[in-house]
Short mmCIF file of C-alpha atoms and ligand atoms in Angstrom, two decimals:
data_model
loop_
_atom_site.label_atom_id
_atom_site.label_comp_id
_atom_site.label_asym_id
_atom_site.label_seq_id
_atom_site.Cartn_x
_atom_site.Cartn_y
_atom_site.Cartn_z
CA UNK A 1 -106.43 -32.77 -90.05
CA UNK A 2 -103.83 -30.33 -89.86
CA UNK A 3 -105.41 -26.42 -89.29
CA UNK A 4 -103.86 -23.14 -88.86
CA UNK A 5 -105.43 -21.09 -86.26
CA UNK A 6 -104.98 -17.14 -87.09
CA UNK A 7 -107.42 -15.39 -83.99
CA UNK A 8 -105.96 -12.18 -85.28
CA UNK A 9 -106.86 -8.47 -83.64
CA UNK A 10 -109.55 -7.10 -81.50
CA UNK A 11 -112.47 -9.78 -81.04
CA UNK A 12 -110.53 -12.13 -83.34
CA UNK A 13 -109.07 -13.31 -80.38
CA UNK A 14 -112.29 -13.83 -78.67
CA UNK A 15 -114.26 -15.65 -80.78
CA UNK A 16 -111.95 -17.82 -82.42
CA UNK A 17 -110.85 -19.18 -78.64
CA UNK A 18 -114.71 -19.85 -79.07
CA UNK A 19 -115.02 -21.95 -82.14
CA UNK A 20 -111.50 -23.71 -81.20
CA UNK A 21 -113.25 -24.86 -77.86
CA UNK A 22 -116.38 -26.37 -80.02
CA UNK A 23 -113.81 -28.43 -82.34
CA UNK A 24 -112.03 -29.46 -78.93
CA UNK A 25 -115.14 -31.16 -77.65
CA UNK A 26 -116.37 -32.92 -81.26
CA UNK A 27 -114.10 -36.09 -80.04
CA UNK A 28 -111.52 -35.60 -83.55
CA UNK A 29 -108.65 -35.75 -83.89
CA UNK A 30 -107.18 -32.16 -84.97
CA UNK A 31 -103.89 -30.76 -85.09
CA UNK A 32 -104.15 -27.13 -84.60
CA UNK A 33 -101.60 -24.39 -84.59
CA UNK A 34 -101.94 -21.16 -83.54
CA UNK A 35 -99.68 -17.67 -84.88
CA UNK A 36 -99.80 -14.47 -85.19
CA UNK A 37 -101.26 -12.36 -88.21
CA UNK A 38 -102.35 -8.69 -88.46
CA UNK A 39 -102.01 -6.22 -86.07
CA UNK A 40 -100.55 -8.33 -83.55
CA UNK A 41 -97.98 -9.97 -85.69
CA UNK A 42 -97.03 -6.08 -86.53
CA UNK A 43 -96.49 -5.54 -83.11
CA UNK A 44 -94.03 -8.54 -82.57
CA UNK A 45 -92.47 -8.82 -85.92
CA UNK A 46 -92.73 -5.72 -87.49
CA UNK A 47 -95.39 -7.17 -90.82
CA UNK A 48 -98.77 -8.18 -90.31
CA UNK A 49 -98.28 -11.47 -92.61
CA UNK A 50 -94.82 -12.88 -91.09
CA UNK A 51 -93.25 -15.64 -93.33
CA UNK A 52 -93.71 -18.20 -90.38
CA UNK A 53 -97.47 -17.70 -90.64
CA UNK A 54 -97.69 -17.69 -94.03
CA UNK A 55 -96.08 -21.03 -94.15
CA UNK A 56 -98.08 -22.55 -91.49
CA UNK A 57 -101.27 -21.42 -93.33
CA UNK A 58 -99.87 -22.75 -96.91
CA UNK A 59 -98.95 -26.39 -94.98
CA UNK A 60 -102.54 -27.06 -93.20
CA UNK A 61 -105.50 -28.69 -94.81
CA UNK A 62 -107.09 -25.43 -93.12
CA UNK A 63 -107.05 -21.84 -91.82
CA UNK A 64 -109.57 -21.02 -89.21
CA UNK A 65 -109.19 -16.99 -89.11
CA UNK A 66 -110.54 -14.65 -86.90
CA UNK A 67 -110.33 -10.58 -88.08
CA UNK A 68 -107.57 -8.22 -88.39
CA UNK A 69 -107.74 -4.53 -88.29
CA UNK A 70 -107.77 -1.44 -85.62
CA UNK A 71 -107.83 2.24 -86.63
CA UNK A 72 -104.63 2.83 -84.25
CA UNK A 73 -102.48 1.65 -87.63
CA UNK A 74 -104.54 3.78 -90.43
CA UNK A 75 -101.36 6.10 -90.08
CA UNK A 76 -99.14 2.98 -91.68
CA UNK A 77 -98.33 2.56 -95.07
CA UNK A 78 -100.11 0.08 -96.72
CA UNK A 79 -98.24 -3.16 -97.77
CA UNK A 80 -97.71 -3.13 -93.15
CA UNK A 81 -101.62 -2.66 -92.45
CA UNK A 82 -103.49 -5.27 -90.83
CA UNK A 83 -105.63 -5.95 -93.58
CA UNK A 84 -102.81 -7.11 -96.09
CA UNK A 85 -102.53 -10.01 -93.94
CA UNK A 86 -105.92 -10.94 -95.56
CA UNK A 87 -105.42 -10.08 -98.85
CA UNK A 88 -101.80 -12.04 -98.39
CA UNK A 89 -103.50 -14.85 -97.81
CA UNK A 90 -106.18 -15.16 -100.53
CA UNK A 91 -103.30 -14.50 -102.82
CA UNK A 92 -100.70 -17.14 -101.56
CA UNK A 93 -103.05 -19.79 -100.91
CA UNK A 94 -104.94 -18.66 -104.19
CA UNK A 95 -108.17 -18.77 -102.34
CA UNK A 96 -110.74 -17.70 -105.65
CA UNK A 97 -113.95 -18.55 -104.23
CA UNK A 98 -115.78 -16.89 -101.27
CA UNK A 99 -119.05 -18.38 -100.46
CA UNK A 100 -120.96 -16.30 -98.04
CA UNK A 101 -124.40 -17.59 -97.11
CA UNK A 102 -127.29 -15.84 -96.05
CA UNK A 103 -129.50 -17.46 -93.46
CA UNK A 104 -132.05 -16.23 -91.66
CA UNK A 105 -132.58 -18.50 -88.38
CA UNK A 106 -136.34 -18.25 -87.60
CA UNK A 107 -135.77 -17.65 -83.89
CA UNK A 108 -133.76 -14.06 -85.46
CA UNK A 109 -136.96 -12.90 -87.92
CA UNK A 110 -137.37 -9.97 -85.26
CA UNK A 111 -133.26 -9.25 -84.82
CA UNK A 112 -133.94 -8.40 -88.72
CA UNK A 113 -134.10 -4.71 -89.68
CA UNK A 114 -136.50 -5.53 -92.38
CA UNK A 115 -140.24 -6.92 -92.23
CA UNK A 116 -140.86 -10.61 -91.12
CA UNK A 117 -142.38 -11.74 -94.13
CA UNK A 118 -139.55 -10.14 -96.46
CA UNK A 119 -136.57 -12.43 -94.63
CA UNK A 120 -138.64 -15.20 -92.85
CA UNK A 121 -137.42 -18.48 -94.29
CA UNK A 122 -134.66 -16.29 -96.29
CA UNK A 123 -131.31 -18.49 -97.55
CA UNK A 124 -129.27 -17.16 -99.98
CA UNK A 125 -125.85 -17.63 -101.25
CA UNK A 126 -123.05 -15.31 -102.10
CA UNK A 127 -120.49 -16.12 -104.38
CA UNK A 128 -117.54 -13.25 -103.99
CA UNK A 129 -114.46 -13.59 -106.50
CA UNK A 130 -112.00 -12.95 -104.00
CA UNK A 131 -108.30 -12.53 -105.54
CA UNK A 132 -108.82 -10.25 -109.09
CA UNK A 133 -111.09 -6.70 -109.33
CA UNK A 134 -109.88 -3.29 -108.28
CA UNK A 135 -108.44 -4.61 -105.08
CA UNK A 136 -105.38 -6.23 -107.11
CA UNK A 137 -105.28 -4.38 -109.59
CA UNK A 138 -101.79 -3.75 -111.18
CA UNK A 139 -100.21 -0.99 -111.38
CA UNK A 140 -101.45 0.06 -107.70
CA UNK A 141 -101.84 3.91 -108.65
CA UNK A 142 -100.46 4.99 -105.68
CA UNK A 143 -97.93 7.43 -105.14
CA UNK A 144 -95.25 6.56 -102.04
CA UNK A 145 -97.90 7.73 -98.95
CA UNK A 146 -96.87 9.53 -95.83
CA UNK A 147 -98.17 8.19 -93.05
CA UNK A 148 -100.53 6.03 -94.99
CA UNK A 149 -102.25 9.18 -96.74
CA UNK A 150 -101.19 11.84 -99.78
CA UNK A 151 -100.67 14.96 -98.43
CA UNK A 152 -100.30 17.63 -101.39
CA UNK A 153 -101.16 14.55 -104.07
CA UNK A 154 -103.60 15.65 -107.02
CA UNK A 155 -104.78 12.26 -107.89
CA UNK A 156 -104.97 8.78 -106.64
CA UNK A 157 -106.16 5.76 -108.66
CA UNK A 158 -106.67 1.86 -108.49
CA UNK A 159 -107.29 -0.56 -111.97
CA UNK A 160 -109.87 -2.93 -112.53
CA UNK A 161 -109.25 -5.81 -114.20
CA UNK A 162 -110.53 -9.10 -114.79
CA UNK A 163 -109.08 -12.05 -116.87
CA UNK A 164 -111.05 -15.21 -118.80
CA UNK A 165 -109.63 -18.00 -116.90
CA UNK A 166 -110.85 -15.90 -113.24
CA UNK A 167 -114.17 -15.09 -114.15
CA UNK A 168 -114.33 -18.83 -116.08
CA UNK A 169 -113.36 -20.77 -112.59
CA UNK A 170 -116.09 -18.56 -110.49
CA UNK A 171 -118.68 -18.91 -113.00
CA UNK A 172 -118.24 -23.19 -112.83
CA UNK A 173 -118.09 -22.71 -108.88
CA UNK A 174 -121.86 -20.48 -109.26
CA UNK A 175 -123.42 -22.66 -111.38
CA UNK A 176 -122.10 -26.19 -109.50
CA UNK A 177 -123.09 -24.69 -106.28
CA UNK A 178 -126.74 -23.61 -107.86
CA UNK A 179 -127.48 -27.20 -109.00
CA UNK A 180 -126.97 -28.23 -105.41
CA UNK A 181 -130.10 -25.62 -104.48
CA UNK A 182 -132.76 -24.19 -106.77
CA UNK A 183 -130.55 -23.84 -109.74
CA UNK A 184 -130.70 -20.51 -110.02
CA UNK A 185 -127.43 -17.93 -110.17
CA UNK A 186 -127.92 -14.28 -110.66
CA UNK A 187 -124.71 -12.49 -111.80
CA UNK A 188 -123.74 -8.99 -110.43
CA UNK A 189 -122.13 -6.62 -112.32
CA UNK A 190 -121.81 -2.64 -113.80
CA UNK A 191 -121.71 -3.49 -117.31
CA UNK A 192 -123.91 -0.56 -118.30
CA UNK A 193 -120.58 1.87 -117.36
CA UNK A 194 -117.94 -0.28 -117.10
CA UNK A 195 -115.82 -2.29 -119.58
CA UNK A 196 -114.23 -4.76 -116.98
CA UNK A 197 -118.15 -5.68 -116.24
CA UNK A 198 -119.19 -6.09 -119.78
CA UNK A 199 -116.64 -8.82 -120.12
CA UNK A 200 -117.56 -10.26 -116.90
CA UNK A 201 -121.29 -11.10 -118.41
CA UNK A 202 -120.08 -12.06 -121.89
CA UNK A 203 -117.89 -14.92 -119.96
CA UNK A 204 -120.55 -15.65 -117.66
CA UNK A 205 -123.12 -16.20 -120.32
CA UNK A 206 -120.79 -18.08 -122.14
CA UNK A 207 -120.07 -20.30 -119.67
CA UNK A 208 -123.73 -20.83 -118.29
CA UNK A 209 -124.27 -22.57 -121.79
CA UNK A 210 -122.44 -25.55 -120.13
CA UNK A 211 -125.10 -25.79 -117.74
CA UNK A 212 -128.29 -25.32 -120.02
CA UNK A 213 -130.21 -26.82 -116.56
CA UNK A 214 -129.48 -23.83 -114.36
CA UNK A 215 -131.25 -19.93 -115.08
CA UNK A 216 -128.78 -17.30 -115.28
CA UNK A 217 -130.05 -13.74 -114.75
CA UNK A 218 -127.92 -10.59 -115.14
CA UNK A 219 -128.52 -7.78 -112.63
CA UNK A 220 -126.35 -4.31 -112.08
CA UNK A 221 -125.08 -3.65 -108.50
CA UNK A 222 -127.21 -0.52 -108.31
CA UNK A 223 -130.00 -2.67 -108.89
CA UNK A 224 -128.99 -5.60 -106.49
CA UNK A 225 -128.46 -3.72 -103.65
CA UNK A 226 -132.01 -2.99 -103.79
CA UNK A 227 -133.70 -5.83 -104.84
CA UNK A 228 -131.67 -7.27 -101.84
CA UNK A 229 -133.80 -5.17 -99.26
CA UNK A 230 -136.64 -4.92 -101.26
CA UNK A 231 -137.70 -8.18 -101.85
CA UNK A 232 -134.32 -10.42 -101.08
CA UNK A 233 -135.85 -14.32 -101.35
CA UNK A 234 -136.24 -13.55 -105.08
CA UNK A 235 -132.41 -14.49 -105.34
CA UNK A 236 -130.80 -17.69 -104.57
CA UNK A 237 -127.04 -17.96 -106.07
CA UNK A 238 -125.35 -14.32 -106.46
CA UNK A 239 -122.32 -14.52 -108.06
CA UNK A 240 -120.68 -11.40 -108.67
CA UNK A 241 -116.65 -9.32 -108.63
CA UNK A 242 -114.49 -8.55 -105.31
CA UNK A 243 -115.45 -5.55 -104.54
CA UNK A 244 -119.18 -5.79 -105.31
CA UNK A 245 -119.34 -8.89 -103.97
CA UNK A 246 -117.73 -7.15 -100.30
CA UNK A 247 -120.19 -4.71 -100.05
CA UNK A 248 -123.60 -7.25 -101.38
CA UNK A 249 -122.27 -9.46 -98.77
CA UNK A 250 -121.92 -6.78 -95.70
CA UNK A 251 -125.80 -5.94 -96.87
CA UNK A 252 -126.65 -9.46 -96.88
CA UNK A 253 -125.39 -10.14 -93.55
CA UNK A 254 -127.57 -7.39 -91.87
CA UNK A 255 -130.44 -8.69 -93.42
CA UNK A 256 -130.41 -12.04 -91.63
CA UNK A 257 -130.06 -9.65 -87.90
CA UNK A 258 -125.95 -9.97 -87.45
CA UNK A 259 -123.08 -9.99 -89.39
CA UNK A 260 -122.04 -11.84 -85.96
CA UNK A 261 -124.77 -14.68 -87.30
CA UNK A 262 -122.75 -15.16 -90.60
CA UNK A 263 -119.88 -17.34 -91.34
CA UNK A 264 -117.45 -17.50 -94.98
CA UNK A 265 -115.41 -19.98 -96.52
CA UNK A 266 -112.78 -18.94 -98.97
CA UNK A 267 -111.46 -21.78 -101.13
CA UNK A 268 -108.95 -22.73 -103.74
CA UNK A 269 -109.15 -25.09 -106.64
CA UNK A 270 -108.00 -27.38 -104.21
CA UNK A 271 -110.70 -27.22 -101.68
CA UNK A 272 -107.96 -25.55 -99.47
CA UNK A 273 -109.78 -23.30 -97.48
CA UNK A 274 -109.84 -20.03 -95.17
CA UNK A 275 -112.74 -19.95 -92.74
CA UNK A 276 -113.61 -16.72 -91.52
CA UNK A 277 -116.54 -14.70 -89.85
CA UNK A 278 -117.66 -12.19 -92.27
CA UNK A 279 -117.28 -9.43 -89.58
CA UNK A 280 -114.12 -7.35 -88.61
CA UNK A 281 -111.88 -6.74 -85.38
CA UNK A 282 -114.90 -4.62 -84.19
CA UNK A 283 -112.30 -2.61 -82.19
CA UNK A 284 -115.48 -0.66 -80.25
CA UNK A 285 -116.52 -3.94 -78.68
CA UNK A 286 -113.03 -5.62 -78.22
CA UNK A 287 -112.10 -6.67 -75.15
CA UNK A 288 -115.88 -6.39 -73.61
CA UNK A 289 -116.56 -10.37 -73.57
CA UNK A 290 -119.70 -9.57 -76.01
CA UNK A 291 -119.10 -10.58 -79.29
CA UNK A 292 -121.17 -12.73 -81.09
CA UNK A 293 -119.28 -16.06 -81.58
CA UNK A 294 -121.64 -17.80 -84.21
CA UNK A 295 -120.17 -16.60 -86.87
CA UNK A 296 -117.01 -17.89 -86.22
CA UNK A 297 -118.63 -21.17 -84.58
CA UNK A 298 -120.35 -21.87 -87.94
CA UNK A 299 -117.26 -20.79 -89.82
CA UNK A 300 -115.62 -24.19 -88.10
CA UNK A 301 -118.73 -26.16 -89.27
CA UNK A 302 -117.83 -25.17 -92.89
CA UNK A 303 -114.40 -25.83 -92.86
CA UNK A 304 -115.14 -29.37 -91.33
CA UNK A 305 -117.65 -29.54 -94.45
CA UNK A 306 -115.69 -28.51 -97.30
CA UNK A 307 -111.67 -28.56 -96.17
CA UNK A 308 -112.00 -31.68 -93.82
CA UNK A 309 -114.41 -33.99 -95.16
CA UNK A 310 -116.18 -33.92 -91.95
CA UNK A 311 -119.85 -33.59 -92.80
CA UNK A 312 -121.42 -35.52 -89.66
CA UNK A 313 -119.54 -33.14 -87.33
CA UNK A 314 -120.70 -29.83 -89.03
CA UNK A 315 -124.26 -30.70 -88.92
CA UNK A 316 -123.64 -31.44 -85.62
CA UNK A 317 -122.12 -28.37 -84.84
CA UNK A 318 -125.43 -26.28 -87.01
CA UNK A 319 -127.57 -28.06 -84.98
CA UNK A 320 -126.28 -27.07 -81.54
CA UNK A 321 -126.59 -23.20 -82.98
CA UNK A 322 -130.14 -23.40 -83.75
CA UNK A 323 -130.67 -25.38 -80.69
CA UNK A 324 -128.78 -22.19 -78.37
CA UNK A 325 -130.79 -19.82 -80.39
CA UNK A 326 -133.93 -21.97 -79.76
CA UNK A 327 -133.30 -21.84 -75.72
CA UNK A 328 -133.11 -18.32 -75.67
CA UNK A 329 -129.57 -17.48 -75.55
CA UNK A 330 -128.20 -14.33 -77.34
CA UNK A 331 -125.37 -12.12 -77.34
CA UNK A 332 -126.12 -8.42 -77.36
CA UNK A 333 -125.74 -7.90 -80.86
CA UNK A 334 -129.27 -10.20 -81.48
CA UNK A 335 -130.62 -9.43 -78.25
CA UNK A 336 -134.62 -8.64 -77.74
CA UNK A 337 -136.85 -8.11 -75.45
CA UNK A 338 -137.76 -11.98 -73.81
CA UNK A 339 -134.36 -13.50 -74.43
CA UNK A 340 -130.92 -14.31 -72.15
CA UNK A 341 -128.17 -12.14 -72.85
CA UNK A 342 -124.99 -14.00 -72.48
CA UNK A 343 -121.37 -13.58 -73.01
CA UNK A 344 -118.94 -14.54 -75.80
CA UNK A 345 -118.06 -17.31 -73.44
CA UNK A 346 -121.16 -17.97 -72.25
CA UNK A 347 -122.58 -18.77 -75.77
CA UNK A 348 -119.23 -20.67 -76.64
CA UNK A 349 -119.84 -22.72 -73.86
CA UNK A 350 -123.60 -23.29 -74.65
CA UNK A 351 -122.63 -24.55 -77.97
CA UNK A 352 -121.14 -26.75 -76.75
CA UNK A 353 -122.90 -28.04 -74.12
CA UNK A 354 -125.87 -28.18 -77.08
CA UNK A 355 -122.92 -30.83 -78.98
P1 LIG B 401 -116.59 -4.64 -88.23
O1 LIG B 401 -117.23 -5.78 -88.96
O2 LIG B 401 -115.40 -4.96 -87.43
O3 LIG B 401 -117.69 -3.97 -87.28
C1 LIG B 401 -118.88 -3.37 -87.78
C2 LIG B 401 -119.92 -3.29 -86.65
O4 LIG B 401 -120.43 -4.60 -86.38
C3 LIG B 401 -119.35 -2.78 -85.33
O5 LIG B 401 -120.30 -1.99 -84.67
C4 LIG B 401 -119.11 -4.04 -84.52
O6 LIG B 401 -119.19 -3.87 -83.13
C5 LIG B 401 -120.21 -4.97 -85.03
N1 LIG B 401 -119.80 -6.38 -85.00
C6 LIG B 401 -118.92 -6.97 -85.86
N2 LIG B 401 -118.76 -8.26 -85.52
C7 LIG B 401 -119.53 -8.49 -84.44
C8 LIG B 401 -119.77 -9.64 -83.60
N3 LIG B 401 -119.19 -10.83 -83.83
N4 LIG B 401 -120.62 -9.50 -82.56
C9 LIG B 401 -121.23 -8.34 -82.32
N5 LIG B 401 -121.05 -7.23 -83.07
C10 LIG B 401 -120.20 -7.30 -84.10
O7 LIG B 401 -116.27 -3.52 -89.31
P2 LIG B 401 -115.51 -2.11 -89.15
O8 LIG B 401 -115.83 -1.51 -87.84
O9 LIG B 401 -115.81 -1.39 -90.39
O10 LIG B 401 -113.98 -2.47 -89.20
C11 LIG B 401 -113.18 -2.67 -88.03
C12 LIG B 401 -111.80 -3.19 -88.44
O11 LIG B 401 -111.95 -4.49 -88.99
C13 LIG B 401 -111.13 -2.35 -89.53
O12 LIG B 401 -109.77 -2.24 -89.21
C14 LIG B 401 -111.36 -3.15 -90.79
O13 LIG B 401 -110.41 -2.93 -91.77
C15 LIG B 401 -111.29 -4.55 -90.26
N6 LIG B 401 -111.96 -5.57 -91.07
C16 LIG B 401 -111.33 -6.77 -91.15
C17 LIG B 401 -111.90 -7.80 -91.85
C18 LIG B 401 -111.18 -9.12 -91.88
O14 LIG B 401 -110.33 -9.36 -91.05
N7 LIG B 401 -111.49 -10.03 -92.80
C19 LIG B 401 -113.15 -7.62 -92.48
C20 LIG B 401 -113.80 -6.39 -92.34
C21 LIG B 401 -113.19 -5.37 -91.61
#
């Protein structure tokens, strides 16, 4: 079991030397490699997705990622920001499907912005498409940038697009992953203004006739994004674009107390995958020794699940969360009144201890 450990920029580096010290102490055998990717590999070797990394990332069964990002390089252009070390990725290793669940752990009800009863028992699923949309569109309506920004420019554009074949394979993966829970899927898109989003639900419909046994609903983003504070247990599989799925998923993730609570998988057709937090870099906590490692931590459970075959050892590894949240321990970002605060490596090390 061959994985490709990318900690990244600004807390990346802190919780991923987190999750690597649960898989250390699961008694498996790993092989794990460790390089350089955003900022940091911009620093050293002048592009935040070196060829080296890229390579060790296409050769292991898995990626365990941590974030990339700081606002020291929003002056760079943009194929040598952070971020394109990301987006690299997904592209190279083809990575189509981002599953983002959304769980609320009953001992985090009150860490919750909303009401109790709205997210008690709350456990949805995300479904992003992760490599077509707006954010690879082609042509990248850009003019050449100065310093990363369009000084004198009178317009700037990017093109959605979608094609059959990628809205086909994230339909199957909606619908497959819905008969594994209530079989239910809602699909998210703008189809009411825009063309890309009509064809979205035409292929989507068409393709839910293949699975007469699961309800498909259709839903604008407008829509979603408040039916996902209003009332979110009414959904159970979203599936929906890149960039609507980014910003469902960022809402998602608050409503459960944390993003630092919620974990991502990105796969390929495959099963290839890139396990992530959902988070960022967090550059205004870096460095402090208080970032929530969970994420990250249960990011290592899915990988084990769906990259590595390894199902005993990520319910093991879900178990020792709930049990650290049970005891009391919490980082400051899901702190309240009553609990411990601990560290990054405190709660590393209580997960493991919980193991
Ligand atoms: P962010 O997710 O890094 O942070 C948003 C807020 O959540 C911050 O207040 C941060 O302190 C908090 N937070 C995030 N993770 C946390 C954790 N584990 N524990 C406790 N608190 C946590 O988003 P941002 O501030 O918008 O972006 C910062 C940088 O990260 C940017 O450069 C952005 O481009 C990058 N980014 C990278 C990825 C990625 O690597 N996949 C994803 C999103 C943002």
């Amino acid at each position: 079991m061959k994985i490709a450990v990318l900690p990244g920029d600004g807390i990346g580096v802190e919780i991923v030397a987190e999750a690597v010290k649960v898989l250390n102490n699961l008694d498996l055998n790993f092989e794990m490699e460790t390089a350089l990717v955003g900022g940091a590999a911009y620093e050293t070797y002048g592009h935040p997705l070196p060829e080296a990394t890229l390579k060790l990332a296409k050769e292991a069964d898995a990626v365990l990622f941590g974030a990339v990002g700081d606002w020291k390089y929003d002056k760079l252009d943009r194929p040598l920001r952070p971020e394109q070390a990301i987006l690299g990725l997904r592209k190279n290793l083809g990575l189509f499907a981002n599953f983002r669940p959304a769980i609320c752990y009953e001992e985090l009800v009150d860490a919750s912005s909303l009401k109790p009863e709205l997210i008690a028992g709350l456990d949805i699923l995300i479904i992003r498409e992760l490599t077509g949309d707006i954010y690879f569109g082609q042509p990248r309506g850009r003019r050449v940038a100065t310093d990363g920004h369009f000084p004198g420019a009178e317009e700037a554009f990017d093109t959605m697009r979608y094609s059959r074949p990628e809205i086909e394979r994230i339909a199957h993966v909606a619908f497959q992953a819905a008969r594994k829970r209530s079989k239910r899927v809602t699909s998210v898109d703008k189809a009411n203004v825009l063309e890309t989003f009509q064809f979205w639900k035409d292929v989507v419909t068409e393709v839910g006739q293949q699975y007469p046994d699961v309800e498909l609903d259709h839903m604008y983003v407008d829509n979603a994004a408040m039916q996902l504070v209003r009332a979110p247990k009414k959904f159970d599989v979203v599936v929906t674009g890149n960039m609507f799925g980014d910003i469902l998923s960022d809402e998602a993730a608050m409503l459960t107390g944390s993003i630092g609570m919620l974990p991502s998988a990105s796969l390929n057709a495959s099963n290839q995958g890139l396990y992530e937090p959902s988070h960022g870099s967090a550059p205004d906590i870096a460095g402090k020794g208080i970032a929530n490692p969970l994420a990250t931590i249960l990011s290592a459970a899915m990988m084990l699940r769906f990259s590595l075959n390894q199902e005993a050892a990520a319910v093991r590894i879900e178990t020792a969360v709930k049990k650290v949240l049970a005891q009391g321990l919490r980082t400051a970002d899901i702190f309240s009144v009553g609990t411990t605060r601990v560290t990054t490596v405190e709660m590393g090390s209580a997960v493991v201890k919980a193991l």
